XYZ file of N, CA and C in Angstrom:
456
model
N 18.973 -81.277 -35.728
C 18.617 -79.547 -35.038
C 17.553 -79.328 -35.206
N 16.662 -78.536 -34.006
C 15.500 -78.227 -34.158
C 14.976 -76.996 -35.224
N 14.207 -76.858 -35.458
C 14.278 -75.952 -36.674
C 13.969 -74.459 -35.981
N 13.598 -74.291 -35.085
C 13.533 -73.061 -34.598
C 13.580 -72.845 -33.321
N 14.713 -72.278 -32.472
C 14.688 -72.484 -30.941
C 14.266 -71.196 -30.330
N 13.445 -71.236 -29.274
C 12.991 -69.679 -28.827
C 13.739 -69.024 -27.702
N 13.938 -67.574 -28.165
C 15.176 -67.160 -27.588
C 14.922 -67.069 -26.057
N 16.051 -67.254 -25.412
C 16.056 -67.614 -23.856
C 15.968 -66.431 -22.883
N 15.157 -66.538 -22.234
C 14.651 -65.529 -21.188
C 15.015 -65.892 -19.946
N 15.843 -64.544 -19.351
C 16.504 -64.546 -18.307
C 15.314 -64.201 -16.921
N 15.656 -65.098 -16.074
C 14.783 -64.914 -14.806
C 15.365 -63.681 -14.113
N 14.230 -62.277 -13.679
C 14.298 -61.124 -13.308
C 13.710 -60.957 -12.106
N 14.624 -60.564 -11.023
C 13.944 -60.600 -9.795
C 13.277 -59.402 -9.424
N 13.510 -58.121 -10.223
C 13.509 -57.211 -9.637
C 13.552 -55.916 -11.029
N 13.286 -54.754 -10.957
C 13.383 -53.839 -11.936
C 14.885 -53.341 -11.888
N 15.276 -53.060 -13.287
C 16.305 -52.582 -13.362
C 16.622 -50.803 -12.876
N 17.927 -50.940 -12.193
C 17.799 -49.618 -11.775
C 19.145 -49.074 -12.212
N 19.050 -47.670 -12.391
C 20.392 -46.999 -13.537
C 21.414 -46.881 -12.179
N 22.533 -47.065 -12.171
C 23.430 -46.791 -11.599
C 24.073 -45.522 -11.712
N 23.969 -45.003 -10.219
C 24.352 -43.531 -10.577
C 25.630 -43.467 -9.731
N 26.724 -42.521 -10.260
C 27.965 -42.061 -10.169
C 27.610 -41.222 -8.913
N 28.602 -41.116 -8.060
C 28.621 -40.141 -6.549
C 28.814 -38.762 -7.661
N 28.184 -37.780 -6.910
C 27.672 -36.281 -7.478
C 29.135 -35.669 -7.286
N 29.956 -36.050 -6.269
C 31.288 -35.517 -6.021
C 32.314 -35.783 -6.889
N 32.549 -36.918 -7.421
C 33.716 -37.410 -8.237
C 33.507 -36.813 -9.163
N 32.430 -36.204 -9.841
C 32.550 -35.441 -11.228
C 32.764 -34.238 -10.854
N 32.582 -33.765 -9.879
C 32.780 -32.384 -9.496
C 34.513 -32.065 -9.221
N 34.675 -33.035 -8.576
C 35.957 -33.151 -8.523
C 36.920 -33.007 -9.937
N 36.445 -34.029 -10.817
C 37.001 -33.920 -12.096
C 37.095 -32.595 -12.856
N 35.749 -32.004 -12.596
C 35.547 -30.981 -13.466
C 36.858 -29.908 -12.719
N 37.084 -29.558 -11.203
C 38.175 -28.904 -10.622
C 39.334 -29.168 -11.170
N 39.584 -30.521 -11.345
C 40.422 -30.996 -11.578
C 41.394 -30.441 -12.971
N 40.320 -30.831 -14.098
C 40.540 -30.845 -15.531
C 40.608 -28.943 -15.942
N 40.167 -28.505 -14.979
C 39.908 -26.767 -15.113
C 39.020 -26.664 -16.103
N 37.917 -27.161 -15.810
C 37.012 -26.641 -17.158
C 36.027 -25.481 -16.463
N 35.264 -25.049 -17.512
C 34.805 -23.736 -17.112
C 33.570 -23.891 -15.686
N 33.329 -25.093 -15.521
C 32.483 -25.168 -14.134
C 33.100 -25.508 -13.011
N 34.311 -26.191 -13.496
C 35.312 -26.388 -12.350
C 35.915 -25.003 -11.665
N 36.573 -24.261 -12.634
C 36.597 -22.606 -12.437
C 35.735 -21.885 -11.798
N 34.338 -21.914 -11.963
C 33.330 -21.341 -11.562
C 33.375 -22.065 -10.213
N 33.456 -23.245 -9.706
C 33.670 -23.571 -8.252
C 34.794 -22.827 -7.409
N 35.907 -23.172 -8.174
C 36.767 -22.428 -7.354
C 36.692 -20.723 -7.610
N 36.121 -19.921 -7.915
C 35.758 -18.445 -8.113
C 34.727 -18.411 -6.874
N 34.337 -19.403 -6.783
C 33.126 -19.034 -5.547
C 33.685 -19.316 -4.148
N 34.696 -20.187 -4.100
C 35.823 -20.169 -2.823
C 36.355 -19.173 -2.783
N 36.900 -18.641 -3.669
C 37.812 -17.227 -3.809
C 37.247 -16.147 -3.517
N 36.078 -16.141 -3.985
C 34.854 -15.091 -3.246
C 34.736 -15.094 -1.968
N 34.069 -16.379 -1.862
C 33.661 -16.256 -0.003
C 35.007 -15.803 0.769
N 36.258 -16.658 0.138
C 37.433 -15.928 0.996
C 37.580 -14.796 1.009
N 37.364 -13.950 -0.270
C 38.059 -12.564 -0.335
C 36.495 -11.785 0.860
N 35.871 -12.118 0.789
C 34.460 -11.516 1.658
C 34.641 -11.448 3.051
N 35.337 -12.851 3.415
C 35.664 -12.857 4.670
C 36.676 -11.954 5.456
N 37.677 -11.925 4.195
C 38.776 -11.195 4.536
C 38.385 -9.787 4.746
N 37.650 -9.417 3.582
C 37.343 -7.830 3.800
C 36.620 -7.548 5.049
N 35.575 -8.622 5.298
C 34.937 -8.129 6.224
C 35.969 -8.082 7.816
N 37.192 -8.782 7.938
C 37.505 -8.833 9.134
C 38.373 -7.224 8.842
N 39.013 -7.016 7.886
C 39.582 -5.567 7.430
C 38.857 -4.556 7.851
N 37.392 -4.588 7.556
C 36.610 -3.558 7.600
C 36.508 -3.662 9.420
N 36.332 -4.437 10.081
C 36.136 -4.506 11.994
C 37.446 -4.149 12.123
N 38.507 -4.268 11.460
C 39.583 -3.880 12.267
C 40.244 -2.413 11.548
N 39.653 -1.775 10.900
C 39.807 -0.496 10.280
C 39.001 0.439 11.129
N 37.817 0.207 11.897
C 37.076 0.908 12.874
C 38.008 1.099 13.989
N 38.711 0.110 14.866
C 39.284 0.833 15.778
C 40.753 1.529 15.120
N 41.417 1.122 14.565
C 42.309 1.552 13.972
C 42.333 3.112 14.072
N 41.105 3.234 13.125
C 40.707 4.708 12.645
C 40.494 5.890 13.860
N 39.244 5.174 14.796
C 39.056 5.698 15.897
C 40.213 5.781 17.096
N 41.417 4.784 17.212
C 42.205 5.086 18.223
C 43.091 6.062 18.381
N 43.613 6.782 17.450
C 44.152 8.221 17.817
C 43.232 9.162 18.451
N 42.076 9.338 18.005
C 40.938 9.958 18.493
C 40.499 10.061 20.083
N 40.637 8.344 20.407
C 40.555 8.264 21.587
C 41.650 8.180 22.690
N 43.281 8.362 21.768
C 44.002 8.024 23.017
C 44.270 9.733 22.872
N 43.721 10.457 22.208
C 44.348 12.120 22.022
C 43.172 12.532 23.240
N 42.112 11.885 23.460
C 41.196 12.775 24.503
C 41.495 11.542 25.739
N 42.484 10.806 26.014
C 42.803 10.436 27.290
C 43.646 11.589 27.920
N 44.810 11.908 27.137
C 45.901 12.774 27.750
C 46.549 12.460 28.892
N 46.706 11.087 28.771
C 47.263 10.457 29.699
C 48.703 9.576 29.274
N 49.943 9.943 29.556
C 50.862 8.670 28.441
C 50.933 7.421 29.146
N 50.540 7.581 30.534
C 50.548 5.969 30.987
C 49.493 5.113 30.791
N 47.908 6.046 30.536
C 46.708 4.805 30.162
C 46.871 4.952 28.530
N 47.738 5.692 28.000
C 47.794 5.493 26.542
C 48.760 4.490 26.196
N 49.656 4.244 27.176
C 50.402 2.846 26.734
C 50.118 1.702 27.535
N 49.119 2.084 28.200
C 48.524 1.004 28.927
C 47.478 0.510 27.853
N 46.632 1.199 27.243
C 45.813 0.966 25.910
C 46.418 0.477 25.062
N 47.896 0.752 24.424
C 48.161 0.580 23.248
C 49.006 -1.011 23.672
N 49.606 -1.279 24.844
C 50.105 -2.562 25.249
C 49.419 -3.413 25.565
N 48.277 -3.243 26.262
C 47.455 -4.135 26.763
C 45.928 -4.442 25.933
N 45.325 -3.283 25.767
C 44.115 -3.484 25.416
C 43.857 -3.774 24.050
N 44.749 -3.473 23.417
C 44.653 -3.764 21.887
C 44.979 -5.446 21.478
N 45.553 -5.949 22.380
C 45.858 -7.255 21.944
C 44.483 -8.559 21.792
N 43.901 -8.437 23.067
C 42.640 -9.500 22.951
C 41.606 -8.769 21.860
N 41.273 -7.780 21.633
C 40.672 -7.594 20.026
C 41.377 -8.066 19.090
N 42.665 -7.795 18.605
C 43.332 -8.339 17.385
C 43.075 -10.154 17.329
N 43.495 -10.243 18.685
C 43.340 -12.124 18.876
C 42.057 -12.240 18.587
N 40.733 -11.695 19.213
C 39.437 -12.237 19.075
C 39.070 -12.252 17.523
N 39.558 -10.678 16.712
C 39.063 -10.939 15.464
C 39.974 -11.642 14.739
N 40.942 -12.382 14.631
C 41.755 -13.576 14.290
C 41.264 -14.594 14.351
N 40.642 -14.944 15.421
C 40.080 -16.112 15.982
C 38.836 -16.227 15.174
N 37.922 -15.251 14.961
C 36.714 -15.029 13.869
C 37.219 -15.431 12.500
N 38.098 -14.828 12.314
C 38.461 -14.678 11.074
C 38.734 -16.294 10.406
N 39.451 -16.998 11.467
C 39.880 -18.402 10.926
C 38.948 -19.104 10.915
N 38.201 -19.102 11.817
C 37.034 -19.847 11.740
C 35.836 -19.955 10.780
N 35.693 -18.398 10.309
C 34.949 -18.115 9.305
C 35.582 -18.772 7.703
N 36.923 -18.572 7.714
C 37.619 -18.964 6.612
C 37.910 -20.557 6.284
N 38.162 -21.361 7.606
C 37.844 -22.913 8.090
C 36.340 -23.520 7.507
N 35.162 -22.646 7.550
C 33.907 -23.184 7.331
C 33.750 -22.676 6.138
N 34.405 -21.966 5.252
C 34.274 -21.454 3.908
C 34.721 -22.905 3.030
N 36.074 -23.298 3.589
C 36.799 -24.328 3.040
C 35.780 -25.767 3.224
N 35.510 -25.685 4.573
C 34.886 -27.132 4.851
C 33.456 -27.239 3.740
N 32.749 -25.946 3.523
C 31.647 -25.796 2.787
C 31.993 -26.012 1.411
N 33.281 -25.595 0.992
C 33.491 -25.858 -0.346
C 33.752 -27.502 -0.623
N 34.671 -28.028 0.420
C 34.572 -29.360 0.408
C 33.963 -30.210 0.646
N 32.561 -30.071 1.401
C 31.523 -30.944 1.397
C 30.719 -30.623 -0.370
N 30.836 -29.558 -0.810
C 30.460 -29.380 -2.064
C 30.990 -30.363 -3.041
N 32.188 -30.440 -3.184
C 32.938 -31.017 -4.103
C 32.926 -32.630 -3.774
N 32.616 -32.921 -2.604
C 32.587 -34.458 -2.101
C 31.248 -34.864 -2.637
N 30.336 -33.986 -3.016
C 28.910 -34.242 -3.386
C 28.062 -34.509 -2.352
N 28.074 -33.729 -1.002
C 27.511 -33.858 -0.083
C 26.628 -32.524 0.615
N 26.274 -32.039 -0.658
C 25.932 -30.862 -0.552
C 23.987 -30.712 -0.205
N 23.766 -31.935 -0.025
C 22.522 -32.319 0.577
C 22.628 -33.584 1.581
N 22.209 -33.014 2.903
C 22.994 -33.871 3.756
C 21.960 -35.235 3.878
N 22.507 -36.131 4.700
C 21.604 -37.471 4.277
C 20.359 -37.383 4.963
N 19.657 -38.368 4.671
C 18.229 -38.041 5.380
C 18.236 -38.696 7.139
N 17.588 -37.842 8.149
C 17.968 -38.643 9.221
C 17.026 -40.565 9.180
N 17.766 -40.956 10.113
C 17.257 -42.006 10.413
C 16.014 -42.169 11.135
N 14.913 -42.901 10.677
C 13.910 -43.018 11.468
C 13.630 -43.956 12.691
N 13.423 -43.441 13.769
C 13.467 -44.583 14.946
C 12.572 -45.355 15.001
N 13.059 -46.794 15.044
C 12.189 -48.020 15.115
C 11.218 -47.790 15.580
N 9.897 -48.550 15.211
C 8.717 -48.333 15.608
C 8.412 -49.501 17.153
N 7.556 -48.442 17.964
C 7.566 -48.999 19.270
C 6.567 -50.126 19.120
N 7.131 -51.310 19.425
C 5.797 -52.626 19.127
C 4.608 -52.582 20.420
N 3.634 -53.244 19.890
C 2.356 -52.833 20.602
C 2.733 -53.785 21.626
N 1.862 -53.526 22.745
C 1.538 -54.305 24.139
C 1.499 -55.727 23.368
N 1.858 -56.860 24.154
C 1.624 -58.046 24.303
C -0.131 -58.603 24.565
N -0.669 -59.281 23.917
C -2.058 -59.719 24.514
C -2.147 -60.524 25.539
N -2.913 -60.490 26.542
C -2.690 -61.804 27.275
C -2.113 -60.964 28.789
N -1.020 -60.061 28.522
C -0.656 -59.774 29.961
C -1.504 -58.518 30.617
N -1.645 -58.682 31.591
C -2.333 -57.276 32.485
C -1.701 -56.592 32.853
N -2.333 -55.162 33.428
C -1.720 -54.124 33.711
C -0.379 -54.255 34.600
N 0.427 -54.089 34.597
C 1.786 -53.872 35.517
C 1.359 -53.204 36.946
N 1.653 -54.377 37.935
C 1.383 -53.580 39.334
C 2.158 -52.104 39.347
N 1.672 -51.210 40.224
C 2.265 -49.885 40.496
C 3.036 -50.513 41.746
N 4.396 -49.436 41.548
C 5.416 -49.744 42.681
C 5.010 -49.320 43.896
N 5.611 -50.078 44.521
C 5.075 -50.041 46.438
C 5.650 -48.180 46.862
N 4.868 -47.959 47.724
C 5.116 -46.718 48.539
C 5.741 -47.032 49.644
N 6.377 -46.058 50.239
C 7.105 -46.021 51.691
C 6.111 -45.979 52.499
N 4.947 -45.699 52.385
C 3.987 -45.208 53.223
C 3.253 -46.519 53.472
N 3.307 -47.295 52.535
C 2.800 -48.549 52.763
C 3.130 -49.820 53.549
N 4.446 -49.721 53.700
C 4.939 -50.693 54.645
C 4.548 -50.726 55.964
N 3.812 -49.835 56.731
C 3.202 -49.771 57.777
C 4.065 -49.547 59.337
N 5.603 -49.210 58.657
C 6.355 -48.853 59.961
C 6.565 -47.788 59.989
N 7.251 -47.348 60.924
C 7.275 -45.738 61.441
C 8.180 -44.958 60.208
N 7.651 -43.560 59.795
C 8.593 -43.027 59.062
C 9.815 -42.102 59.457
């Protein structure tokens, strides 16, 4: 046996890179295990949903409070019934639509945060335009209708 062997060296083709786990996996784990950080994430979602609900309630309260004053000023039972029967519903539908859109946006933002996509991916750069080939002359201009020599 040889007296002493030199340690084997492995061939390395590049620098070592640290393996990164996706950020979203850790966040999901924090929420699932109900750690203080996970509870903070859930509280932030609940606060944003509460703000959305209170804003919708405030927007709804304004017409509800002023409606009796408006109906008292009309002094016409037919107009009062028309306002109560037809004019209120489009306002309520629009308010409900806006509330649902905002609540869904809050949930999408929270899901994006949990998945770890709080930073959108960098945009893909367009491919560079190749330089013109050498040896080619300028391209001829397209023929005009007036150059044909015929009657126009």
